[in-house]
Tab-separated table of C-alpha atoms and ligand atoms in Angstrom:
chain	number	residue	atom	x	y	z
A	560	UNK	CA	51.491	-14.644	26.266
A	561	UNK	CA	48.533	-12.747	26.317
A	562	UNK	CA	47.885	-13.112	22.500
A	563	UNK	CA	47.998	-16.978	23.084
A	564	UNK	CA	45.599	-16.777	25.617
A	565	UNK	CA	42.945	-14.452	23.486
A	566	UNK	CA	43.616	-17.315	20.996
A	567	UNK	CA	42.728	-19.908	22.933
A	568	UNK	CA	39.549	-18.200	24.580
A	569	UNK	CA	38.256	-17.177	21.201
A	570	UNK	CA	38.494	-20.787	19.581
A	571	UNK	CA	37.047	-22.104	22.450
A	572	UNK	CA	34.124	-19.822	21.782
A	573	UNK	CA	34.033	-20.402	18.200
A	574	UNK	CA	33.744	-23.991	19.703
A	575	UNK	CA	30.619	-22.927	22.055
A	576	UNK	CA	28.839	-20.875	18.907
A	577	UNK	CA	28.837	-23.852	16.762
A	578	UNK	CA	27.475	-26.260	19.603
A	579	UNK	CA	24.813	-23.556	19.891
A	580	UNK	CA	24.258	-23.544	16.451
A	581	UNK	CA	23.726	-27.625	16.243
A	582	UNK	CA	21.289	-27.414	19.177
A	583	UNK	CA	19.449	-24.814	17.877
A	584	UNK	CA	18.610	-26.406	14.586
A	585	UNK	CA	18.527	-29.667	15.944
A	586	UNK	CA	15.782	-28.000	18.893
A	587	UNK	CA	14.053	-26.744	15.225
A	588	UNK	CA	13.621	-30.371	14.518
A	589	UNK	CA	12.513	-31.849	17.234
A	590	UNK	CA	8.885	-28.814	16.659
A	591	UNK	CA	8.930	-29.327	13.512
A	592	UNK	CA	8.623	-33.290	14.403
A	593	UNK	CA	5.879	-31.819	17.274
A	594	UNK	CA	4.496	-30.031	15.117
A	595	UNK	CA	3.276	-33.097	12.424
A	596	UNK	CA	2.448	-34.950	15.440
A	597	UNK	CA	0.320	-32.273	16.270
A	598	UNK	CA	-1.227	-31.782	12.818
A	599	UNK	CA	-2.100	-35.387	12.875
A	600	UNK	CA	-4.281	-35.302	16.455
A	601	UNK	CA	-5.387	-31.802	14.942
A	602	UNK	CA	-4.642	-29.504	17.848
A	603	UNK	CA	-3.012	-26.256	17.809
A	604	UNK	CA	0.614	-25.585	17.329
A	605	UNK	CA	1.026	-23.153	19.956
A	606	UNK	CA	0.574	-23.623	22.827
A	607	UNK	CA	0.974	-21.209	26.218
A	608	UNK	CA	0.897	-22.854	28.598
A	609	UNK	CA	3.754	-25.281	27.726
A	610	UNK	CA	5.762	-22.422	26.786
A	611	UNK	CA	5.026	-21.089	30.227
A	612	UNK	CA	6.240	-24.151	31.563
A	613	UNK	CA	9.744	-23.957	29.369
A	614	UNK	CA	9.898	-20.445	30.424
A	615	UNK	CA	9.408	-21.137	34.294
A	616	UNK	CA	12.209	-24.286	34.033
A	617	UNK	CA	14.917	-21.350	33.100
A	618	UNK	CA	13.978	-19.269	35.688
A	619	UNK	CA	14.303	-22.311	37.747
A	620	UNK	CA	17.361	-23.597	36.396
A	621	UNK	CA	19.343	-20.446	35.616
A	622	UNK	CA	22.644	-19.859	37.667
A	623	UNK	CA	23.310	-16.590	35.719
A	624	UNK	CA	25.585	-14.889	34.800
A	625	UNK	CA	22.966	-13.508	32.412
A	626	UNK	CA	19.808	-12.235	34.400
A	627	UNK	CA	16.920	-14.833	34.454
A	628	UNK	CA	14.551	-11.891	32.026
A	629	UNK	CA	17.188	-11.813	29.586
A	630	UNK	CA	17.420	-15.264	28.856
A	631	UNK	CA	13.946	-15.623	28.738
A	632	UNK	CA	14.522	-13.300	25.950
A	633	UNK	CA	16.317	-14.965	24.229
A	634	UNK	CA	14.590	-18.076	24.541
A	635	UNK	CA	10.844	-16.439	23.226
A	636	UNK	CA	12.991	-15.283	20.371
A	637	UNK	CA	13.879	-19.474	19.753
A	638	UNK	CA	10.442	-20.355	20.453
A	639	UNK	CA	9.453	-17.715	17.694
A	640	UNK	CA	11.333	-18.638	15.103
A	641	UNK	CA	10.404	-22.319	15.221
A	642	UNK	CA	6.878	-21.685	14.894
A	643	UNK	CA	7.501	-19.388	12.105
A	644	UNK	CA	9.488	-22.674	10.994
A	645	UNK	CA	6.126	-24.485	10.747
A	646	UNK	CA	3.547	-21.910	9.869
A	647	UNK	CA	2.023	-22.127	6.299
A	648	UNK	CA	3.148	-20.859	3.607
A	649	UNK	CA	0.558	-17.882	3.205
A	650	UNK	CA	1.787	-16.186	6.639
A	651	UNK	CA	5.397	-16.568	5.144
A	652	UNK	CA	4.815	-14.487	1.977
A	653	UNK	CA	2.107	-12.407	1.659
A	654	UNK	CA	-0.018	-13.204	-1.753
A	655	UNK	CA	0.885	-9.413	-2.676
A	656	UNK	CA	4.488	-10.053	-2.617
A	657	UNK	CA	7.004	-10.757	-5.461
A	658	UNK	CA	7.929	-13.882	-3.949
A	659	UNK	CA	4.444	-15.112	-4.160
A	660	UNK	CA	4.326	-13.828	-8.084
A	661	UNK	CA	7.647	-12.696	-9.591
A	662	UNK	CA	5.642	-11.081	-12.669
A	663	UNK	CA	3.862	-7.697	-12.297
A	664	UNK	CA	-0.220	-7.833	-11.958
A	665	UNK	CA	-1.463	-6.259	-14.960
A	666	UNK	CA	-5.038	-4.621	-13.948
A	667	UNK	CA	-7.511	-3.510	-16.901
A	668	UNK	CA	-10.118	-1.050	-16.901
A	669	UNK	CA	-12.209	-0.710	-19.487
A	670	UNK	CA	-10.049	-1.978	-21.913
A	671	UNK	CA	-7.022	-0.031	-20.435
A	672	UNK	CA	-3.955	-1.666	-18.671
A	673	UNK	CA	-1.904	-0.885	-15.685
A	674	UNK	CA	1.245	-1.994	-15.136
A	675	UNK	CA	2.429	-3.023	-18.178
A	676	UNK	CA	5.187	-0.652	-18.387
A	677	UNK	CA	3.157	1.836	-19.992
A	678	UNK	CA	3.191	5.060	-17.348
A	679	UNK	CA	-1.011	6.815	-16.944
A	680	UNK	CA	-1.956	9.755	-15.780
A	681	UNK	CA	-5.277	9.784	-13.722
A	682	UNK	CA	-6.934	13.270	-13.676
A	683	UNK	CA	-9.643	14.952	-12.434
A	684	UNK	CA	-11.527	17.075	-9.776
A	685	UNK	CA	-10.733	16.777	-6.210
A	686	UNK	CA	-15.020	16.604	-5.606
A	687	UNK	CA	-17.522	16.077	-8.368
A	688	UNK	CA	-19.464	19.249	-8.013
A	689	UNK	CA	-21.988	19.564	-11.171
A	690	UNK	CA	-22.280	17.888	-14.842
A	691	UNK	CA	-20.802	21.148	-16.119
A	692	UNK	CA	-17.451	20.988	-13.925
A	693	UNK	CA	-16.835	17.624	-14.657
A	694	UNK	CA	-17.422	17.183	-18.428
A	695	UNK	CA	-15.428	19.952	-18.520
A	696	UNK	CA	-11.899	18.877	-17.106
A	697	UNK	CA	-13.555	15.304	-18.494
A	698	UNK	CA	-12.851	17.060	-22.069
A	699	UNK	CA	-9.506	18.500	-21.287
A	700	UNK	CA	-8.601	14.672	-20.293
A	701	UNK	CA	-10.096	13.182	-23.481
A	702	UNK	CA	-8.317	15.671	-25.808
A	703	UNK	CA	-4.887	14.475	-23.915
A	704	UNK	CA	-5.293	11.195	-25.219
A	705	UNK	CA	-5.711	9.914	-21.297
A	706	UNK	CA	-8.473	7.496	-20.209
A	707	UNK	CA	-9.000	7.714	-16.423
A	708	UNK	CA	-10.961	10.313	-14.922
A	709	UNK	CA	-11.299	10.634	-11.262
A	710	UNK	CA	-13.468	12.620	-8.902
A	711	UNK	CA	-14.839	12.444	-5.286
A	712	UNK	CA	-18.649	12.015	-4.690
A	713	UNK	CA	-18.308	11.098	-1.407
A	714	UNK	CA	-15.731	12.977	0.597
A	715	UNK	CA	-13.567	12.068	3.949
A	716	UNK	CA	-13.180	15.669	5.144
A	717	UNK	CA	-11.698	16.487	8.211
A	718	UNK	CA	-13.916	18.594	9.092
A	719	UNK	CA	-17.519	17.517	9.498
A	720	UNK	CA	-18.510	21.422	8.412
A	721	UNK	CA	-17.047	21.041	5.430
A	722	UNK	CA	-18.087	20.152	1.468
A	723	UNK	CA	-19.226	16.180	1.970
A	724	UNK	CA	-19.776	15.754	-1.348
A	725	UNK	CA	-22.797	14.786	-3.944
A	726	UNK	CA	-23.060	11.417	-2.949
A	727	UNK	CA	-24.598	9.049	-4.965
A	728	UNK	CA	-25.304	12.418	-7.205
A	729	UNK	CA	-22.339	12.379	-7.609
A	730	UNK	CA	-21.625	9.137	-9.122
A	731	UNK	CA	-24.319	9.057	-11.548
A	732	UNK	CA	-22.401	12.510	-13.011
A	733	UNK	CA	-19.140	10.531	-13.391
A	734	UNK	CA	-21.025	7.376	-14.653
A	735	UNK	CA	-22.954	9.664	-17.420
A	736	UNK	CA	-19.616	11.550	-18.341
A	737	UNK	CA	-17.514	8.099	-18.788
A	738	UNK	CA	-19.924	6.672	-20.633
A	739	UNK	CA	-20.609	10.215	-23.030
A	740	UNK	CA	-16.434	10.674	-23.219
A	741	UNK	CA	-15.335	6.632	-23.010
A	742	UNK	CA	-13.274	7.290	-20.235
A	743	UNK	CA	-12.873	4.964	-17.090
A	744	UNK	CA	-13.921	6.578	-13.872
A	745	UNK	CA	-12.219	6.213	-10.520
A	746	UNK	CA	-14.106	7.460	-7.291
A	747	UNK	CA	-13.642	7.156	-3.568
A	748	UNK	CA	-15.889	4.643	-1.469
A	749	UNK	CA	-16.215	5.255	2.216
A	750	UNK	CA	-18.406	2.966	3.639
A	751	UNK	CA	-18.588	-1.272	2.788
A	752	UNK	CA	-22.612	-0.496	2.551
A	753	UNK	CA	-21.692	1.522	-0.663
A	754	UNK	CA	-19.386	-1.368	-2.407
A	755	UNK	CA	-21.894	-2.750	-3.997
A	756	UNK	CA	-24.104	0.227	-5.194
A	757	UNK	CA	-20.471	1.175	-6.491
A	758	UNK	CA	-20.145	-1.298	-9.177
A	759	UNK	CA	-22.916	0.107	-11.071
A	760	UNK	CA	-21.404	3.702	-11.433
A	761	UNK	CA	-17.510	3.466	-11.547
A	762	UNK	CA	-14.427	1.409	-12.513
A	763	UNK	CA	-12.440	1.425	-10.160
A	764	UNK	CA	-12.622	1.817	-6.328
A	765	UNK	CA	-11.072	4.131	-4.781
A	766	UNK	CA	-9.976	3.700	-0.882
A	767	UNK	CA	-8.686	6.884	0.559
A	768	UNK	CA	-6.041	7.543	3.170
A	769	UNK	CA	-8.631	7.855	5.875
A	770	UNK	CA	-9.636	4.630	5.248
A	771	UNK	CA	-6.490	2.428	4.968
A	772	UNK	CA	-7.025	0.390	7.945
A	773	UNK	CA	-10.832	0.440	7.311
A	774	UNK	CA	-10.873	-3.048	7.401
A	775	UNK	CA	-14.290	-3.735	6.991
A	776	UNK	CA	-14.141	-1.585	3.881
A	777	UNK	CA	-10.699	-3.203	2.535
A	778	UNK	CA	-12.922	-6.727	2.933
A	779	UNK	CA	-15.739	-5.652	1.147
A	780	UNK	CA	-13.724	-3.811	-1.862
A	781	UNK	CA	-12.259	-7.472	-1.657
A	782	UNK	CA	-14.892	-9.405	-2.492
A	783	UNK	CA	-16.267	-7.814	-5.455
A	784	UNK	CA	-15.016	-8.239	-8.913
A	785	UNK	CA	-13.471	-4.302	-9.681
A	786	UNK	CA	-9.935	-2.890	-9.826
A	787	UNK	CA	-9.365	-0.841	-6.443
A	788	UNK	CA	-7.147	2.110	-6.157
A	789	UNK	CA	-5.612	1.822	-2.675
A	790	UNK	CA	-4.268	5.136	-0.849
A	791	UNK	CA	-1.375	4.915	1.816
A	792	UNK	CA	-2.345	5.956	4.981
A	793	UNK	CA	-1.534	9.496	6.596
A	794	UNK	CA	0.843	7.714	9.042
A	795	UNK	CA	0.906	4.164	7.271
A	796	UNK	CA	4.510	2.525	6.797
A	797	UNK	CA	5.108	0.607	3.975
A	798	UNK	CA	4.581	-2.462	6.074
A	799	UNK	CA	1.062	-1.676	7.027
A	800	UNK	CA	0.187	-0.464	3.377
A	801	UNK	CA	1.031	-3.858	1.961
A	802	UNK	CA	-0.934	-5.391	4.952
A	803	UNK	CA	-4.375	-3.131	3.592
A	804	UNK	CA	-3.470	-4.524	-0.124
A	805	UNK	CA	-3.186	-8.222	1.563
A	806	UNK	CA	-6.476	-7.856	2.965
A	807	UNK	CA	-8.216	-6.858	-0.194
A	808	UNK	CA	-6.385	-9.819	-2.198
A	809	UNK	CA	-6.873	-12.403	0.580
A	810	UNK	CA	-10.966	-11.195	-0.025
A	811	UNK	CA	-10.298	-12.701	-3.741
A	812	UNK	CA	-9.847	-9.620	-5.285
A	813	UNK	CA	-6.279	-9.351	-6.663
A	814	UNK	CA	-6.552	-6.006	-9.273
A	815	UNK	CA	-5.178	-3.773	-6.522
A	816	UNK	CA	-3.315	-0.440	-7.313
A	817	UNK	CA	-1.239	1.329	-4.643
A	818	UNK	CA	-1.154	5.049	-4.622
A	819	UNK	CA	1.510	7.069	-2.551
A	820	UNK	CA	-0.060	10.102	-1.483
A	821	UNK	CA	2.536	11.463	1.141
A	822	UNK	CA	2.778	10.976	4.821
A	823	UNK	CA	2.500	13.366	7.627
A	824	UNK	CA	6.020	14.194	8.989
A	825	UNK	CA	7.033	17.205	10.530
A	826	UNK	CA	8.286	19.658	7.423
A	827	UNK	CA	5.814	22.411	6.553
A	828	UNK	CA	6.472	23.003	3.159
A	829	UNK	CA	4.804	21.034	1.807
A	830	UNK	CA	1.143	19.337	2.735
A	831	UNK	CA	2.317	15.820	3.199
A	832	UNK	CA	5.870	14.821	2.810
A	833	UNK	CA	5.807	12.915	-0.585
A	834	UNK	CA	7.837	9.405	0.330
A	835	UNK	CA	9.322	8.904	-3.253
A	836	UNK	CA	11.204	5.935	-2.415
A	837	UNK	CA	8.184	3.852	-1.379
A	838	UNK	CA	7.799	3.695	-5.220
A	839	UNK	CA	10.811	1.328	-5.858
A	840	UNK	CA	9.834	-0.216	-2.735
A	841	UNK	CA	6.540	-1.092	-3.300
A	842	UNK	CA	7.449	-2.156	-6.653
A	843	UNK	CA	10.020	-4.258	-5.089
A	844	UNK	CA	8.367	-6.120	-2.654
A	845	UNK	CA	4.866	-6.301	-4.245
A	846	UNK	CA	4.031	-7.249	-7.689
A	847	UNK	CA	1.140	-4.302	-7.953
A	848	UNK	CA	0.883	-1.028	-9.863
A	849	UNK	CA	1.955	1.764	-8.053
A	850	UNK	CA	0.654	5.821	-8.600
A	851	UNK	CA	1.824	8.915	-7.226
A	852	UNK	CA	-0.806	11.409	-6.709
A	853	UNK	CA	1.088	14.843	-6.546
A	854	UNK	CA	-1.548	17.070	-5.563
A	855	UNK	CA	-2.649	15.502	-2.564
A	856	UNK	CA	1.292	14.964	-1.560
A	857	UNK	CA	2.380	18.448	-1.680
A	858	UNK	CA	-0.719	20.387	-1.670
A	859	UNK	CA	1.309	22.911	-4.259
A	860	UNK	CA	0.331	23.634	-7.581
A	861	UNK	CA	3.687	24.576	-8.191
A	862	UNK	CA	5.382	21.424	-7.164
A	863	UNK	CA	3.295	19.114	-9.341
A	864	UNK	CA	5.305	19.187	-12.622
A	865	UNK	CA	8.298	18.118	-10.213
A	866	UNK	CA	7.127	15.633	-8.369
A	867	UNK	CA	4.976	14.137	-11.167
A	868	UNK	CA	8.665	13.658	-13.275
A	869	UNK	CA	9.912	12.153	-10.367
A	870	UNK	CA	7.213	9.928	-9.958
A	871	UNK	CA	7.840	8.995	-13.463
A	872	UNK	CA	11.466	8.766	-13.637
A	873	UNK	CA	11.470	6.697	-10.526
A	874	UNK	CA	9.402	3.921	-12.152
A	875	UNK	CA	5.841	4.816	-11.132
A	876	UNK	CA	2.676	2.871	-13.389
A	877	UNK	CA	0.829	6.335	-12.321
A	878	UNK	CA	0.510	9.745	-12.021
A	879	UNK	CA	-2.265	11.243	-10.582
A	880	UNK	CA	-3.180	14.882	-10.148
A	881	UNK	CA	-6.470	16.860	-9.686
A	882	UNK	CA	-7.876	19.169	-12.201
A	883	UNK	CA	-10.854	21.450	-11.832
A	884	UNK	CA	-12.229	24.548	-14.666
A	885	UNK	CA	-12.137	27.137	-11.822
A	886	UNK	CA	-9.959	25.681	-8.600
A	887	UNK	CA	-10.472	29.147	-6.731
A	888	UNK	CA	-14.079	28.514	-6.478
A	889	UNK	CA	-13.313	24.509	-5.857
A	890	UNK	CA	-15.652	23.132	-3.154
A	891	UNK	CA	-12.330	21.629	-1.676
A	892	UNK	CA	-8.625	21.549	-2.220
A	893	UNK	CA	-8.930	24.894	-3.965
A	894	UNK	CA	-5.128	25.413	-3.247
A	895	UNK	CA	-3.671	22.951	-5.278
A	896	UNK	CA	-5.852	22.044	-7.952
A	897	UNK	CA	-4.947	23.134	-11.397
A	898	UNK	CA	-7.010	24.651	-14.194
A	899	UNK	CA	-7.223	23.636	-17.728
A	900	UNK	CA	-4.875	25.471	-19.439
A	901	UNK	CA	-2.054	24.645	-16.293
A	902	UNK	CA	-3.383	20.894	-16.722
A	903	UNK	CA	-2.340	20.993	-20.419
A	904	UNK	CA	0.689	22.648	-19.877
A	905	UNK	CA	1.726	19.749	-17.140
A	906	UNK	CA	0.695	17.190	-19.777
A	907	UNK	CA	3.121	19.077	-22.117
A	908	UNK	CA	5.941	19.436	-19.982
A	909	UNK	CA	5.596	15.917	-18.845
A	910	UNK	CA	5.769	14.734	-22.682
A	911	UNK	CA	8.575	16.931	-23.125
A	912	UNK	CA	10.637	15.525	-20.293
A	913	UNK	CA	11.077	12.419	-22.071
A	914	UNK	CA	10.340	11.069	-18.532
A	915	UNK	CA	6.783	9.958	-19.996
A	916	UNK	CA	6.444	5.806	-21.383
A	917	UNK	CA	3.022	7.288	-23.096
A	918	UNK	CA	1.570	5.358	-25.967
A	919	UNK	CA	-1.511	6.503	-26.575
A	920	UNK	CA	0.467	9.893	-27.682
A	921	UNK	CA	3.638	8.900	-29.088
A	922	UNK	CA	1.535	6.214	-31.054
A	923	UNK	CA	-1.099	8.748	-32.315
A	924	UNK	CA	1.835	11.310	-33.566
B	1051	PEP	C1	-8.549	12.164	-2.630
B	1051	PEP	O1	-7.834	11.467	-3.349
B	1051	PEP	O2	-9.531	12.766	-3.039
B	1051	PEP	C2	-8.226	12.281	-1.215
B	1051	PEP	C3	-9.095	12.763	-0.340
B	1051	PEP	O3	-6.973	11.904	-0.932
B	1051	PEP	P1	-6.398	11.156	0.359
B	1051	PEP	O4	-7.374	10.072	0.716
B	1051	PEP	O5	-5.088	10.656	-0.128
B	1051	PEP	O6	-6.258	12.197	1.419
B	1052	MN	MN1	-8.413	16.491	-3.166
């Protein structure tokens, strides 16, 4: 008997859901059908006060038995989803996602590509510190066959007492070197005064972790005409990384790399906690590049050959790691830095992992 009964009670809710269903979509129509009217007398879709107004009418109307703040829950969730119903298209995919392009943004510098399939490594010193220092790690990068080098003129320390770097010095060091050596040089920008003095020393922009929700800075890297190497931020999800790529796209400026540099969690091992999978994701959901820079996501010389084949074998257009002739002496990031001879020996092992989609080697052998 009681079986019959359970029967009964649960067709007649499957009867209920399905007359919900038909007045929900048919309550879609009826905004949508506001909505062109509204678009026509040009006034704004939503509006407060007359969802105030629906709002108050439950409250009025409501003889329970669900409380009066729940189903004015429930209802802002149905108001919600109709205006996402009518918003434009840009708000419904972002112009960094796959849906918006379904084939991968191929960014060139100098004559190089990224993305294409074809894995880089980016090297160089965490801070440009003299000619000497640079050329030389610039030389150890040439004779590797690689292309990018990449050091910090101006630095976001967290400490205001500590190395800031050369500046605009600094710059002119990495534009001389590139220039001498024919690499492409990557350095970080800090402020949006500097964008534009940037374009005459580097080739790409570099936007540090500090600076992911800069967004003053992610406009003005936007609206100049240079590939931009954008860092996840120290506590940035995935979500609000894509939303810092967005804004330098929705500037006009669409040659974007993303670089996952480790968050802060709470293990202690390592300096950041290097979020592998946001590779795949990112390569997923967007249709940019994507790097891995090992050294500033584990802060551990020794863990940069791992992390750099994971990076690799987990489909990553980029690996980047910092180099420097003498990294005890380093003005910064001393600890993890490596020296020629371990930079060469990386390159090696990384070549010999068969992890490595490298043409400019394989080609040259
Ligand atoms: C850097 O790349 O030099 C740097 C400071 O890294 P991050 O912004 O990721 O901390
Ligand atoms: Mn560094």
């Amino acid at each position: 008997m009681g079986n019959v009964e359970l029967e009964q009670l649960r067709e007649q809710l499957d009867d209920v859901n399905l007359k919900l269903l038909e007045l929900i979509n048919k309550r879609a129509e009826l905004v949508q059908e506001i909505g062109n009217v509204k678009k026509v007398q040009g006034v704004n879709r939503f509006d407060p006060v007359r969802e105030r107004d629906m709002l108050d009418l439950i409250a009025e109307k409501n003889e329970g038995p669900f409380e009066t703040s729940t189903l004015q829950h429930i209802f802002k969730e149905i108001f919600k989803a109709s205006l996402e119903l009518q918003e434009d298209d840009h708000r419904k995919a972002l112009l960094v996602s796959r849906k918006k392009q379904s084939e991968n943004t191929i960014v060139t510098i100098k004559g190089e590509t990224v993305g294409d399939g074809i894995q880089r490594v980016i090297a160089g010193p965490c801070s440009v510190e003299s000619y000497d220092q640079v050329n030389e790690v610039a030389k150890a990068i040439k004779k590797q066959g690689l292309k990018f080098l990449r050091g910090g003129a101006y630095k976001p320390r967290t400490s205001p007492y500590d190395f800031q770097g050369l500046g605009e010095e600094g710059l002119k060091i990495l534009k001389q070197i590139g220039d001498e050596l024919d690499l492409a040089v990557i350095s970080e920008i800090v402020t949006p005064n500097d964008i534009e003095k940037a374009l005459d020393y580097i080739d790409v922009i570099q936007i540090g972790a500090r600076n992911m929700q800069n967004f003053e800075l992610l406009k003005a890297a936007g609206s100049v005409n240079k590939p931009v190497l954008l860092k996840r931020g120290l506590s940035a999800t995935i979500e609000e990384f894509i939303n810092a790529a967005e804004y330098i796209i929705s500037n006009g400026n669409g040659q974007i790399m993303l670089c996952e540099r480790g968050i802060r969690t709470y293990e202690k091992a390592t300096r950041n906690t290097l979020d592998i999978s946001a590779v795949p994701i990112l390569k997923k959901e967007t249709h940019l590049p994507v790097a891995v820079d090992v050294t500033h996501s584990t802060g551990r010389r020794d863990l940069l050959l791992p992390t750099a084949k994971a990076a690799l074998a987990i489909g990553a257009d980029i690996v980047m790691a910092e180099v420097h002739p003498d990294p005890a002496v380093a003005l910064s990031d001393s600890a993890q830095q490596m020296d020629i001879e371990q930079f060469e020996h990386f390159m090696d092992e990384l070549r010999a992992s068969g992890l490595y989609k490298d043409v400019t080697k394989s080609s040259a052998v």
